[in-house]
Amino acid sequence: MNTIKKISLNSLGYDFITDFPKGKDEYYLRDKQNRSGIQYRNLTAHEIEILVRNGNSSDNWSKILISDSFNPELVKNCTFFGLNRIGNLENICLGFSDLIVPVGIYNSTIISCDFGNNVSIHNVNYMSHYIIGNEVIINNVNELVTTNHAKFGNGIIKKGEAEEVRIWLELCNENTGRKVLPFVNMRAGDAYLWTRNRHDTVLQNSFIKLTEKKFDNKLGFYGKIGDRTVIKNCKIIKDVWIGSDAYLKGANKIKNVTINSAAEAKTQIGEGCELVNGIVGYGCKIFYGIKAVRFVVSDYSQLKYGARLINSYLGENATISCCEVLNSLIFPAHEQHHNNSFLCAALLMGQSNIAAGATIGSNHNSRGADGEVIMGRGFWPGLCVSIKHNSQFASFALLNKGDYNFELNIPFPFSLISNDPEKDELIIMPGYWLLYNFYALARNAKKYEDRDKRIKKSPIYEYDYLAPDTINEIVTALRIIAISVAKAILVKEKKDTNLTQDQLQKIGDSILSTKTKKEVDALTIFVENIENSKRKTRLIKCYDAYKMFQNMLFIYGIEALVELLSKQKNNTLASAVKNINLNTKDLKWISVGGQLMPQKQVALLLNQIKNEKLTDWDQVHEFYANESEKYVDRKNKHALAILEQATNKKINILSAKQLGIWLNTYLELKKDITDRIKATRAKDYSNQFRKMVYLNDDEMNVVIGKLDDNSFINTQQTQLNQIIENINTLKQRLKLK
């Protein structure tokens, strides 16, 4: 049986809170929240007469306060309860898009609300405990309510509430083992650090303290709707804080949510959406039947076309549509556009693209719902891919269409993973993107940079495919390839393979450096500890991948050296490099929500949180910002250290002859990459199966554009020309050949 309370009509609009400081009243927090600066006064007898004549009523006319420019003729057929304060009402209309409505308050029930100047409130059936900004339009809303214990999506509890009502985000693991508390302006890095190191109870408790300190646990805060926000044709909006310039139309239900919005970063929420217990960032677009429960959607991200986002964090500049995402932590620049995609208990480290039919999830094939998948930056599963928990992938891994029925641990970046059903083997081609699709790799880096809509680009998110994270993975991959090649040739020659990893790597490096491509490709090369099965994992194109990976290390390092030398005014190489001292042992980096940091700096951050040197999230975010300012310099030092490691030469004693050789080699590699980028795209213009849908070449050029007009390819060529010019200038200054 439903419990129906019977409450005195005289109490409606009053006693929102009963526990307030001595000398204060129940409106003390409301007064603190209302920063409009409007000076209010009581109604005159004549104004009350006009209001009554226009079909309005109030439980107490003395509880309606107005500004001096209030026009009572613009309030009609409304019922007021409690203390209501109304700003200027002028005899004008407000227009937004195709909606034009007169200023005023019409056909609404208003309970204890504050209104800014020139609002347009029409047909709000029940509006309670809200502070409304200037020039706000609210049209056709069933329920717009704030309760005295509203938390606006933040993972806090109010005074007197039980711990059980606290909202957690159960990220990365369905069994709640990595749950975190959501809060306004939560970064992907915050969520990432919180989901890790779960054994460290002091650290975990510190994260909770940081969050609780951010908010006041008092009862009685009102909901707010910022200036110029438009809300129309919505059903239920309850315990929702809305910023300025937002646009809500046709939403079914929004409950316990913060919607960040601003004039320069407007957020839109559209038809059929249902949002419960979450945070929406600045500049977001959420529309067409979205269901989101226990969520954070970061700035400039989109949810659309029936997507479901549950117990998940979506990073900045990301898009999810037509699919379901559960228990996932997603770093910035994620793309997921197609139906039938299912993402469950996953950590995606950004720049990912999930194709149609991909099944990344469902722990139903394990003994417990506690499996996890970790996907490095640039993860891309092909059509109808199925992955089993637990699995982990290095950056820019591409999975060919198929079912992967065993747990995977893929340490090779830029790799192509596929099944060979005839031989019952897993096939890995390391470096696939670098070998066969440089166009997409380079274009995506530019695309994600262009799509970063943040006004302030801090922290720096790394979009280049060559960065500390991918470079370190290349170093690891080179070692594994060398060891696997060494084992292959020892088996072929029937020699003992029971050697140390270092000994095997030395043999493999020698083979890959001295043998021909034909000789290496003739080897049957398997790699161990990749798949949790009895079948074998075969490595292919090892020679090509090894050489390409070496080239990438060299390019990464030499570009940092060129930048360093170009900025200096020294006319001799010796004076330019003499003070360069690098640490080639401490090279580990971590992606903290898409921001790359040296591992030792992450450890420092965590220790400062544990030791309460950082006592609120704003200080943590300031730490991110400080690290971001140092990123470019640290990345360059990392690159120079990698160059020393890869070439086995010390830069501070580098000879002019050696530098000249390096620069010439670098130019050759850059020219090759530029040619590869164009050649990759050129295949689409020569492949008969691609051309067969066009009547002729002229129609093809109209539909997809001429190859010579491709702006991205032309930009790459322009950049190459600039690089050549810069290096020639550097050679002349340093008197290099």
XYZ file of C-alpha atoms in Angstrom:
737
model
C 0.000 0.000 0.000
C 1.332 3.436 -0.882
C 1.930 5.741 2.054
C 0.047 8.977 1.425
C 0.931 11.798 3.819
C -1.633 14.384 4.827
C 0.030 17.757 5.397
C -1.478 21.087 6.298
C -1.919 23.363 3.317
C -0.454 26.189 5.376
C 2.885 24.356 5.559
C 3.319 24.056 1.780
C 6.375 26.086 0.812
C 7.693 26.354 4.356
C 9.973 24.365 6.656
C 12.246 23.310 3.783
C 14.738 22.873 6.597
C 14.123 23.090 10.313
C 17.712 22.853 11.529
C 19.516 26.140 10.903
C 22.009 28.290 12.848
C 20.842 30.522 15.653
C 19.821 33.923 14.329
C 19.167 32.516 10.832
C 16.026 31.287 9.118
C 15.239 28.486 6.684
C 16.303 30.712 3.781
C 19.873 31.398 4.886
C 21.453 29.026 2.338
C 19.079 30.234 -0.371
C 20.146 33.822 0.326
C 23.785 32.784 0.045
C 23.100 31.054 -3.284
C 21.156 33.935 -4.829
C 23.767 36.300 -6.232
C 21.458 38.244 -8.557
C 21.907 41.526 -6.697
C 18.220 42.313 -7.157
C 16.716 44.539 -4.451
C 13.314 43.190 -3.481
C 10.285 44.911 -1.914
C 6.764 43.947 -0.894
C 3.802 44.126 -3.201
C 1.571 47.165 -3.063
C -2.168 46.780 -2.544
C -2.719 47.806 -6.180
C -0.264 45.167 -7.433
C -1.992 42.506 -5.342
C -5.321 43.592 -6.802
C -3.990 43.189 -10.346
C -2.507 39.777 -9.532
C -5.795 38.544 -8.090
C -7.722 39.907 -11.063
C -5.360 37.930 -13.370
C -6.309 34.656 -11.681
C -3.342 34.377 -9.301
C -3.439 33.268 -5.688
C -0.983 33.101 -2.801
C -1.082 31.632 0.669
C 0.462 34.888 1.881
C 0.888 37.920 -0.393
C 3.468 39.369 1.977
C 5.686 36.420 1.071
C 5.906 37.529 -2.563
C 8.751 40.007 -2.988
C 9.426 41.881 -6.199
C 11.868 44.280 -7.856
C 10.952 47.880 -8.645
C 10.468 47.062 -12.339
C 8.020 44.229 -11.677
C 4.904 44.296 -13.863
C 1.984 42.432 -12.229
C 0.120 42.291 -15.543
C 2.669 39.709 -16.698
C 1.754 37.129 -14.031
C -1.422 35.185 -14.801
C -3.200 32.077 -13.519
C -0.457 31.119 -11.064
C -0.594 29.722 -7.552
C 2.163 30.748 -5.134
C 3.171 29.090 -1.871
C 5.913 30.149 0.500
C 8.486 32.891 -0.063
C 8.820 33.795 -3.740
C 10.963 36.595 -5.139
C 10.536 37.953 -8.636
C 12.819 40.300 -10.586
C 12.021 42.720 -13.405
C 9.231 41.771 -15.792
C 9.084 43.905 -18.934
C 6.422 43.831 -21.622
C 8.614 42.025 -24.181
C 9.051 38.570 -25.684
C 12.005 36.195 -25.456
C 12.918 34.239 -28.550
C 15.138 31.175 -28.869
C 15.343 29.178 -32.088
C 11.723 28.940 -33.294
C 10.253 29.515 -29.823
C 8.963 33.020 -29.046
C 7.226 33.556 -25.702
C 6.210 36.629 -23.687
C 8.081 37.526 -20.531
C 6.180 36.726 -17.358
C 4.893 33.832 -15.257
C 1.811 32.039 -16.546
C -0.329 29.003 -15.655
C 2.111 27.624 -13.082
C 2.312 26.466 -9.486
C 5.292 28.108 -7.780
C 6.649 27.074 -4.391
C 9.398 29.069 -2.704
C 11.435 30.163 -5.769
C 13.590 33.111 -6.804
C 13.392 34.564 -10.314
C 15.890 36.811 -12.074
C 14.991 39.565 -14.507
C 12.730 39.031 -17.519
C 12.043 35.343 -17.132
C 9.449 33.549 -19.211
C 7.729 30.795 -17.213
C 4.811 29.059 -18.972
C 2.794 26.024 -17.919
C 5.011 24.615 -15.177
C 2.688 22.318 -13.254
C 4.839 22.133 -10.143
C 7.921 24.277 -9.531
C 9.582 24.125 -6.145
C 12.702 25.538 -4.483
C 14.628 26.822 -7.481
C 16.734 29.909 -8.093
C 16.222 31.052 -11.676
C 18.644 33.349 -13.531
C 17.958 36.194 -15.950
C 16.141 35.746 -19.264
C 15.419 32.089 -18.580
C 12.687 30.378 -20.612
C 10.805 27.487 -19.002
C 7.913 26.261 -21.105
C 5.659 23.207 -20.576
C 7.317 21.319 -17.726
C 5.447 18.851 -15.534
C 7.692 18.913 -12.487
C 10.673 21.106 -11.576
C 11.606 20.346 -7.980
C 14.503 20.501 -5.544
C 14.431 18.510 -2.306
C 16.178 19.705 0.837
C 18.725 16.863 0.558
C 19.641 17.469 -3.113
C 23.200 16.487 -4.047
C 23.038 17.318 -7.753
C 24.793 14.102 -8.789
C 27.718 14.334 -6.384
C 28.730 11.265 -4.380
C 28.088 12.778 -0.973
C 25.607 12.278 1.813
C 23.777 15.041 3.623
C 23.513 15.591 7.338
C 21.488 12.824 8.942
C 21.505 10.543 5.888
C 22.580 6.903 5.963
C 25.699 5.784 4.100
C 23.541 3.498 1.963
C 22.130 6.427 -0.021
C 25.546 7.558 -1.269
C 25.988 7.315 -5.048
C 29.080 5.449 -6.301
C 30.316 4.865 -9.837
C 31.250 1.207 -10.211
C 33.987 1.652 -12.812
C 36.153 -0.974 -14.540
C 34.698 -3.896 -12.597
C 31.109 -5.122 -12.218
C 31.715 -6.358 -8.677
C 32.179 -2.787 -7.346
C 35.817 -3.446 -6.461
C 36.979 -0.232 -8.171
C 34.077 2.074 -7.338
C 34.626 5.835 -6.995
C 32.567 8.819 -5.900
C 31.450 11.166 -8.707
C 31.786 14.916 -8.269
C 31.437 18.074 -10.333
C 34.495 18.735 -12.512
C 35.839 15.228 -11.954
C 38.686 14.518 -14.397
C 39.396 11.223 -16.103
C 42.711 11.272 -14.234
C 40.895 11.485 -10.903
C 38.797 8.465 -11.756
C 41.815 6.533 -13.037
C 43.978 7.115 -9.964
C 41.069 6.255 -7.692
C 40.337 2.964 -9.477
C 43.970 1.844 -9.111
C 45.926 0.956 -5.922
C 42.867 -0.519 -4.241
C 45.020 -2.266 -1.682
C 46.176 1.086 -0.300
C 43.404 1.857 2.188
C 45.012 5.112 3.332
C 45.067 6.405 -0.242
C 41.520 5.239 -0.909
C 40.241 6.970 2.215
C 42.110 10.108 1.170
C 40.195 10.180 -2.114
C 36.931 10.028 -0.172
C 38.088 12.887 2.076
C 39.003 15.027 -0.932
C 35.513 14.532 -2.318
C 33.628 15.153 0.910
C 35.628 18.306 1.582
C 34.529 19.696 -1.780
C 30.881 19.945 -0.676
C 28.775 21.226 2.190
C 26.728 18.491 3.858
C 24.062 20.885 5.134
C 20.448 20.378 4.128
C 18.606 23.126 2.327
C 20.466 24.042 -0.873
C 18.207 25.124 -3.725
C 18.462 24.065 -7.328
C 19.746 26.677 -9.755
C 19.063 27.440 -13.405
C 21.587 29.800 -14.988
C 21.035 32.855 -17.165
C 19.549 32.392 -20.642
C 18.870 28.703 -20.149
C 15.898 27.344 -22.099
C 13.812 24.401 -20.864
C 10.797 23.279 -22.866
C 8.481 20.267 -23.095
C 10.183 18.293 -20.327
C 8.460 15.981 -17.854
C 10.443 15.608 -14.623
C 13.439 17.668 -13.514
C 14.303 16.929 -9.899
C 17.353 17.933 -7.872
C 19.125 19.296 -10.932
C 21.652 22.150 -11.011
C 21.832 23.750 -14.463
C 24.406 26.274 -15.677
C 23.838 29.215 -17.992
C 22.880 29.008 -21.673
C 21.813 25.360 -21.493
C 19.040 24.004 -23.714
C 16.764 21.202 -22.489
C 13.944 20.049 -24.746
C 11.666 17.044 -24.480
C 13.573 15.222 -21.744
C 11.586 12.543 -19.923
C 13.402 12.582 -16.605
C 16.474 14.268 -15.179
C 17.080 13.536 -11.506
C 20.024 14.201 -9.198
C 22.215 15.674 -11.914
C 24.527 18.635 -12.439
C 24.416 20.063 -15.971
C 27.418 22.321 -16.547
C 26.910 24.923 -19.233
C 28.232 28.372 -20.092
C 27.911 30.992 -22.802
C 31.104 29.749 -24.464
C 30.315 26.053 -23.863
C 26.583 25.444 -24.174
C 25.147 22.071 -23.168
C 22.085 20.588 -24.862
C 19.829 17.753 -23.695
C 17.149 16.597 -26.100
C 14.126 14.448 -26.704
C 13.388 11.314 -24.726
C 16.464 11.492 -22.491
C 16.522 10.036 -19.003
C 19.474 11.020 -16.819
C 19.728 9.903 -13.199
C 22.560 10.351 -10.689
C 25.246 11.964 -12.771
C 27.364 14.880 -13.926
C 27.183 16.456 -17.399
C 30.164 18.547 -18.499
C 30.362 21.828 -20.371
C 29.501 21.894 -24.061
C 27.915 18.434 -24.116
C 25.186 17.252 -26.474
C 22.837 14.553 -25.203
C 19.775 13.744 -27.275
C 17.371 11.186 -28.800
C 16.435 8.642 -26.173
C 19.550 8.516 -24.018
C 19.507 6.495 -20.793
C 22.293 7.392 -18.369
C 22.417 6.232 -14.748
C 25.320 6.773 -12.340
C 27.582 8.494 -14.820
C 29.945 11.312 -15.612
C 29.981 12.780 -19.119
C 32.961 15.124 -19.471
C 33.210 18.397 -21.379
C 32.372 18.508 -25.099
C 31.220 14.907 -25.273
C 28.111 13.484 -26.889
C 25.556 10.798 -26.099
C 22.970 10.175 -28.806
C 20.587 7.830 -30.614
C 19.467 5.619 -27.769
C 22.839 5.044 -26.124
C 22.872 3.651 -22.587
C 25.611 4.761 -20.202
C 25.519 3.095 -16.795
C 28.058 3.188 -13.975
C 30.559 4.738 -16.353
C 32.839 7.731 -16.896
C 33.107 9.200 -20.401
C 36.112 11.448 -21.038
C 36.264 14.741 -22.890
C 35.622 15.131 -26.628
C 34.089 11.659 -26.886
C 30.997 10.280 -28.619
C 28.810 7.289 -27.825
C 25.667 6.431 -29.775
C 23.342 3.479 -30.387
C 24.877 1.154 -27.828
C 25.303 0.158 -24.215
C 28.265 0.950 -21.997
C 28.467 -0.448 -18.481
C 31.044 -0.182 -15.699
C 33.623 1.500 -17.907
C 36.220 4.238 -17.521
C 36.851 5.916 -20.867
C 39.629 8.455 -21.425
C 39.194 11.445 -23.793
C 38.661 11.171 -27.561
C 36.616 7.964 -27.684
C 34.367 7.126 -30.651
C 31.549 4.589 -30.588
C 28.921 5.237 -33.225
C 27.239 1.984 -34.128
C 24.574 -0.299 -32.746
C 25.131 -3.697 -31.126
C 28.342 -2.495 -29.492
C 28.494 -3.601 -25.894
C 31.215 -2.325 -23.602
C 31.436 -3.747 -20.105
C 33.975 -3.529 -17.257
C 36.566 -1.823 -19.427
C 39.328 0.756 -19.141
C 39.857 2.498 -22.490
C 42.804 4.874 -22.639
C 41.487 7.202 -25.322
C 41.509 7.677 -29.108
C 39.559 4.428 -29.290
C 36.982 3.509 -31.918
C 34.539 0.663 -31.307
C 33.061 -0.816 -34.481
C 29.557 -2.208 -35.010
C 28.846 -5.557 -33.436
C 31.870 -5.496 -31.150
C 31.170 -7.439 -27.975
C 33.606 -6.203 -25.387
C 32.077 -7.372 -22.217
C 29.792 -9.833 -20.516
C 31.425 -11.642 -17.663
C 28.966 -14.499 -18.090
C 31.732 -16.713 -19.456
C 33.650 -16.603 -16.188
C 33.081 -17.860 -12.663
C 32.382 -14.360 -11.354
C 31.377 -11.004 -12.731
C 34.732 -9.476 -11.869
C 36.643 -9.555 -15.156
C 38.294 -6.493 -16.696
C 39.653 -5.385 -20.054
C 42.368 -2.717 -20.365
C 42.762 -1.143 -23.788
C 45.681 1.126 -24.618
C 45.413 4.383 -26.512
C 44.085 4.002 -30.058
C 42.335 0.655 -29.472
C 40.259 -0.385 -32.487
C 38.336 -3.688 -32.655
C 36.939 -4.544 -36.067
C 33.393 -5.512 -36.973
C 31.763 -8.203 -34.825
C 34.745 -8.726 -32.559
C 34.217 -10.599 -29.307
C 36.760 -10.364 -26.480
C 36.994 -12.373 -23.292
C 37.808 -10.896 -19.878
C 40.551 -10.495 -18.626
C 42.482 -9.011 -21.530
C 44.977 -6.216 -22.024
C 46.131 -4.436 -25.184
C 49.020 -2.140 -26.007
C 48.373 1.133 -27.825
C 46.867 1.196 -31.312
C 45.920 -2.463 -31.354
C 43.605 -3.453 -34.203
C 41.563 -6.646 -33.885
C 40.449 -8.356 -37.062
C 36.881 -9.614 -37.265
C 36.381 -12.738 -35.183
C 35.761 -14.305 -31.789
C 38.683 -14.234 -29.383
C 37.685 -16.951 -26.963
C 40.674 -16.733 -24.670
C 42.185 -14.048 -22.495
C 44.734 -11.929 -24.353
C 47.782 -9.952 -23.271
C 48.989 -8.027 -26.328
C 52.238 -6.087 -25.669
C 52.805 -5.030 -29.300
C 51.699 -1.487 -30.201
C 50.290 -0.688 -33.656
C 49.614 -4.401 -34.127
C 47.013 -6.357 -36.087
C 45.576 -9.342 -34.216
C 43.659 -12.067 -36.028
C 42.665 -15.715 -35.891
C 43.875 -18.433 -38.268
C 41.110 -21.070 -38.034
C 42.854 -23.521 -40.352
C 46.000 -23.724 -38.234
C 44.130 -22.880 -35.034
C 46.594 -20.113 -34.221
C 46.482 -16.536 -33.045
C 48.297 -14.309 -35.550
C 49.937 -11.023 -34.579
C 51.499 -8.587 -36.996
C 53.424 -6.053 -34.878
C 53.556 -2.532 -36.285
C 50.725 -3.075 -38.771
C 49.574 0.567 -38.715
C 53.112 1.801 -39.334
C 53.667 -0.648 -42.146
C 50.392 -0.408 -44.039
C 48.203 2.487 -42.943
C 50.273 5.535 -42.075
C 47.565 7.694 -43.646
C 44.938 6.737 -41.039
C 47.449 6.848 -38.201
C 48.687 10.347 -39.008
C 45.244 11.639 -39.955
C 43.683 10.410 -36.713
C 46.307 12.265 -34.696
C 45.346 15.488 -36.468
C 41.638 14.674 -36.262
C 41.645 14.261 -32.491
C 43.624 17.450 -32.063
C 41.088 19.345 -34.181
C 38.181 17.833 -32.244
C 39.538 18.954 -28.883
C 37.033 21.731 -28.238
C 38.356 22.732 -24.828
C 38.868 26.458 -24.551
C 41.823 25.940 -22.239
C 43.908 22.997 -23.443
C 45.096 21.959 -20.005
C 45.990 19.326 -19.152
C 47.692 18.396 -22.416
C 46.243 15.228 -23.909
C 48.686 13.437 -26.182
C 47.283 12.661 -29.633
C 50.552 11.996 -31.504
C 51.106 8.321 -32.199
C 54.737 8.712 -31.113
C 54.797 9.672 -27.449
C 56.318 8.352 -24.220
C 53.615 5.693 -23.797
C 53.814 4.214 -27.299
C 57.584 4.578 -27.487
C 58.047 2.617 -24.272
C 55.744 -0.064 -25.682
C 57.863 -0.167 -28.848
C 60.970 -0.738 -26.718
C 59.198 -3.646 -25.009
C 57.966 -5.014 -28.330
C 61.454 -4.916 -29.853
C 62.757 -7.027 -27.013
C 59.944 -9.586 -27.358
C 60.394 -9.797 -31.134
C 64.155 -10.304 -30.767
C 63.681 -13.036 -28.154
C 61.048 -14.790 -30.274
C 63.250 -14.660 -33.384
C 66.194 -16.026 -31.396
C 64.130 -18.964 -30.169
C 62.877 -19.628 -33.695
C 66.348 -19.887 -35.196
C 67.704 -21.922 -32.271
C 64.831 -24.390 -32.684
C 65.446 -24.528 -36.430
C 69.131 -25.194 -35.853
C 68.262 -27.667 -33.060
C 70.239 -25.725 -30.500
C 69.562 -25.196 -26.821
C 66.952 -22.477 -26.151
C 67.396 -22.606 -22.388
C 69.131 -19.238 -22.207
C 68.423 -16.063 -20.274
C 66.106 -13.464 -21.761
C 69.023 -11.075 -22.187
C 71.053 -13.715 -24.024
C 68.127 -14.496 -26.311
C 67.546 -10.813 -27.021
C 71.188 -10.353 -27.963
C 70.985 -13.275 -30.406
C 67.700 -11.988 -31.856
C 69.003 -8.447 -32.296
C 72.020 -9.822 -34.125
C 69.877 -11.945 -36.446
C 67.500 -9.089 -37.247
C 70.435 -6.771 -37.900
C 72.496 -9.118 -40.088
C 70.086 -11.507 -41.788
C 68.030 -10.560 -44.820
C 64.284 -10.048 -44.797
C 63.839 -13.265 -46.770
C 65.837 -15.253 -44.212
C 63.915 -13.874 -41.235
C 60.520 -14.248 -42.917
C 61.334 -17.889 -43.608
C 61.447 -18.571 -39.863
C 58.470 -19.971 -37.979
C 58.222 -17.494 -35.119
C 56.007 -18.062 -32.111
C 55.631 -15.914 -29.013
C 54.655 -17.078 -25.535
C 52.325 -15.783 -22.808
C 50.064 -13.892 -25.191
C 46.904 -15.981 -25.101
C 45.535 -18.110 -22.270
C 45.141 -21.217 -24.393
C 46.995 -24.247 -25.626
C 47.120 -23.032 -29.205
C 50.158 -21.172 -30.498
C 50.587 -17.463 -31.159
C 52.469 -16.739 -34.373
C 54.337 -13.495 -35.108
C 54.474 -12.416 -38.735
C 56.339 -9.634 -40.569
C 58.895 -9.579 -37.751
C 61.696 -8.232 -39.925
C 59.598 -5.334 -41.223
C 58.145 -4.567 -37.807
C 61.540 -4.638 -36.124
C 63.033 -2.217 -38.649
C 60.002 0.065 -38.529
C 59.979 0.127 -34.729
C 63.674 1.026 -34.730
C 62.953 3.822 -37.197
C 60.171 5.161 -34.970
C 62.513 5.299 -31.970
C 65.047 7.146 -34.086
C 62.488 9.616 -35.488
C 61.060 10.273 -32.029
C 64.506 11.003 -30.629
C 65.968 12.956 -33.527
C 62.951 15.283 -33.690
C 63.542 16.255 -30.069
C 67.237 16.809 -30.807
C 66.460 18.963 -33.843
C 64.041 21.045 -31.801
C 66.630 21.509 -29.068
C 69.391 22.502 -31.469
C 67.102 24.800 -33.474
C 66.188 26.792 -30.375
C 69.804 27.356 -29.379
C 72.028 30.065 -30.801
C 75.276 28.142 -30.477
C 77.244 27.936 -33.680
C 79.077 24.762 -32.744
C 77.608 21.376 -31.992
C 79.907 20.813 -29.019
C 78.668 23.918 -27.218
C 75.062 23.040 -28.018
C 75.088 19.532 -26.544
C 77.746 19.643 -23.840
C 75.270 20.174 -20.974
C 72.830 17.440 -21.999
C 72.824 14.743 -19.327
C 70.059 12.187 -19.555
C 68.781 9.387 -17.366
C 68.189 6.369 -19.575
C 67.072 4.186 -16.655
C 64.047 6.110 -15.369
C 61.874 6.185 -18.486
C 58.523 4.815 -17.275
C 55.394 6.875 -17.956
C 51.720 6.487 -17.054
C 48.603 7.796 -18.773
C 46.591 9.520 -16.068
C 43.254 9.993 -17.758
C 44.897 10.780 -21.096
C 47.588 13.010 -19.614
C 51.014 11.361 -19.802
C 53.180 11.698 -16.703
C 56.467 10.143 -15.590
C 55.767 7.287 -13.204
C 57.794 8.969 -10.458
C 55.590 12.091 -10.678
C 52.466 9.970 -10.338
C 53.988 8.340 -7.254
C 54.746 11.805 -5.884
C 51.151 12.888 -6.470
C 49.739 9.848 -4.692
C 52.082 10.321 -1.744
C 51.090 13.967 -1.421
C 47.432 12.931 -1.374
C 48.091 10.260 1.254
C 50.164 12.607 3.404
C 47.516 15.350 3.082
C 49.865 17.791 1.408
C 47.127 18.002 -1.228
C 43.859 18.402 0.635
C 41.270 19.059 -2.069
C 40.623 18.162 -5.693
C 41.426 21.669 -6.884
C 44.986 21.176 -5.639
C 45.153 17.819 -7.418
C 44.009 19.499 -10.625
C 46.624 22.193 -10.099
C 49.203 19.394 -9.882
C 47.943 18.143 -13.264
C 48.261 21.660 -14.688
C 51.820 22.040 -13.393
C 52.755 18.673 -14.863
C 51.163 19.682 -18.135
C 53.360 22.777 -18.319
C 56.416 20.562 -17.967
C 55.189 17.898 -20.382
C 56.811 19.096 -23.587
C 60.223 19.515 -21.943
C 59.996 16.134 -20.214
C 58.800 14.452 -23.385
C 61.796 15.857 -25.251
C 64.167 14.617 -22.561
C 62.511 11.213 -22.745
C 62.980 11.271 -26.518
C 66.673 12.167 -26.220
C 67.188 9.388 -23.680
C 65.489 6.946 -26.057
C 67.763 8.173 -28.860
C 70.842 7.477 -26.750
C 69.491 4.063 -25.808
C 68.557 3.151 -29.387
C 71.825 4.329 -30.962
C 74.109 3.522 -28.036
C 75.669 6.978 -28.375
C 75.923 9.823 -25.844
C 74.453 13.023 -27.184
C 76.656 15.344 -25.107
C 79.734 14.071 -26.956
C 78.061 13.742 -30.345
C 80.316 14.446 -33.318
C 79.349 16.725 -36.176
C 79.858 13.874 -38.612
C 77.495 11.600 -36.691
C 74.847 14.310 -36.397
C 75.084 14.947 -40.128
C 74.486 11.245 -40.809
C 71.548 11.240 -38.381
C 69.918 14.253 -40.008
C 70.252 12.797 -43.488
C 68.795 9.500 -42.286
C 65.952 11.351 -40.593
C 65.063 13.210 -43.789
C 65.022 9.962 -45.731
C 62.648 8.429 -43.180
C 60.342 11.457 -43.161
C 60.195 11.429 -46.941
C 59.349 7.732 -46.837
C 56.565 8.322 -44.302
C 55.103 11.154 -46.382
C 55.176 8.901 -49.437
C 53.518 6.097 -47.443
C 50.744 8.442 -46.318
C 49.928 9.355 -49.908
C 50.375 5.806 -51.186
C 47.959 4.446 -48.602
C 45.217 6.812 -49.744
C 46.135 6.371 -53.411
C 45.112 2.704 -53.196
C 41.499 3.849 -52.887
C 41.797 5.482 -56.314
C 43.290 2.471 -58.084
C 41.496 -0.468 -56.463
C 38.961 -1.764 -58.983
C 36.573 -2.939 -56.293
C 36.442 0.569 -54.849
C 36.110 2.162 -58.280
C 33.334 -0.148 -59.521
C 30.581 1.855 -57.768
C 31.371 4.931 -59.888
C 30.516 5.425 -63.558
C 33.985 6.733 -64.292
C 36.969 8.486 -62.735
C 35.299 11.872 -63.073
C 32.344 10.769 -60.967
C 34.701 9.199 -58.409
C 36.609 12.454 -58.097
C 33.376 14.380 -57.567
C 32.150 11.954 -54.878
C 35.331 11.440 -52.863
C 37.470 14.317 -54.124
C 40.634 14.270 -56.184
C 43.698 12.704 -54.621
C 45.743 15.787 -55.487
C 43.212 17.947 -53.629
C 43.425 15.949 -50.393
C 44.116 18.663 -47.828
C 45.637 16.305 -45.278
C 48.133 14.825 -47.759
C 49.014 18.282 -49.025
C 49.557 19.470 -45.471
C 51.909 16.556 -44.864
C 53.922 17.510 -47.929
C 54.048 21.143 -46.807
C 55.267 20.067 -43.384
C 57.947 17.876 -44.987
C 59.156 20.822 -47.045
C 59.365 22.912 -43.886
C 61.322 20.175 -42.103
C 63.799 20.001 -44.984
C 64.237 23.766 -44.893
C 64.720 23.813 -41.111
C 67.324 21.053 -41.194
C 69.237 22.700 -44.015
C 69.307 25.888 -41.942
C 70.512 23.922 -38.911
C 73.242 22.239 -40.972
C 74.492 25.592 -42.236
C 74.577 27.094 -38.758
C 76.424 24.119 -37.265
C 78.580 23.700 -40.390
C 77.449 20.142 -41.005
C 77.689 18.238 -44.262
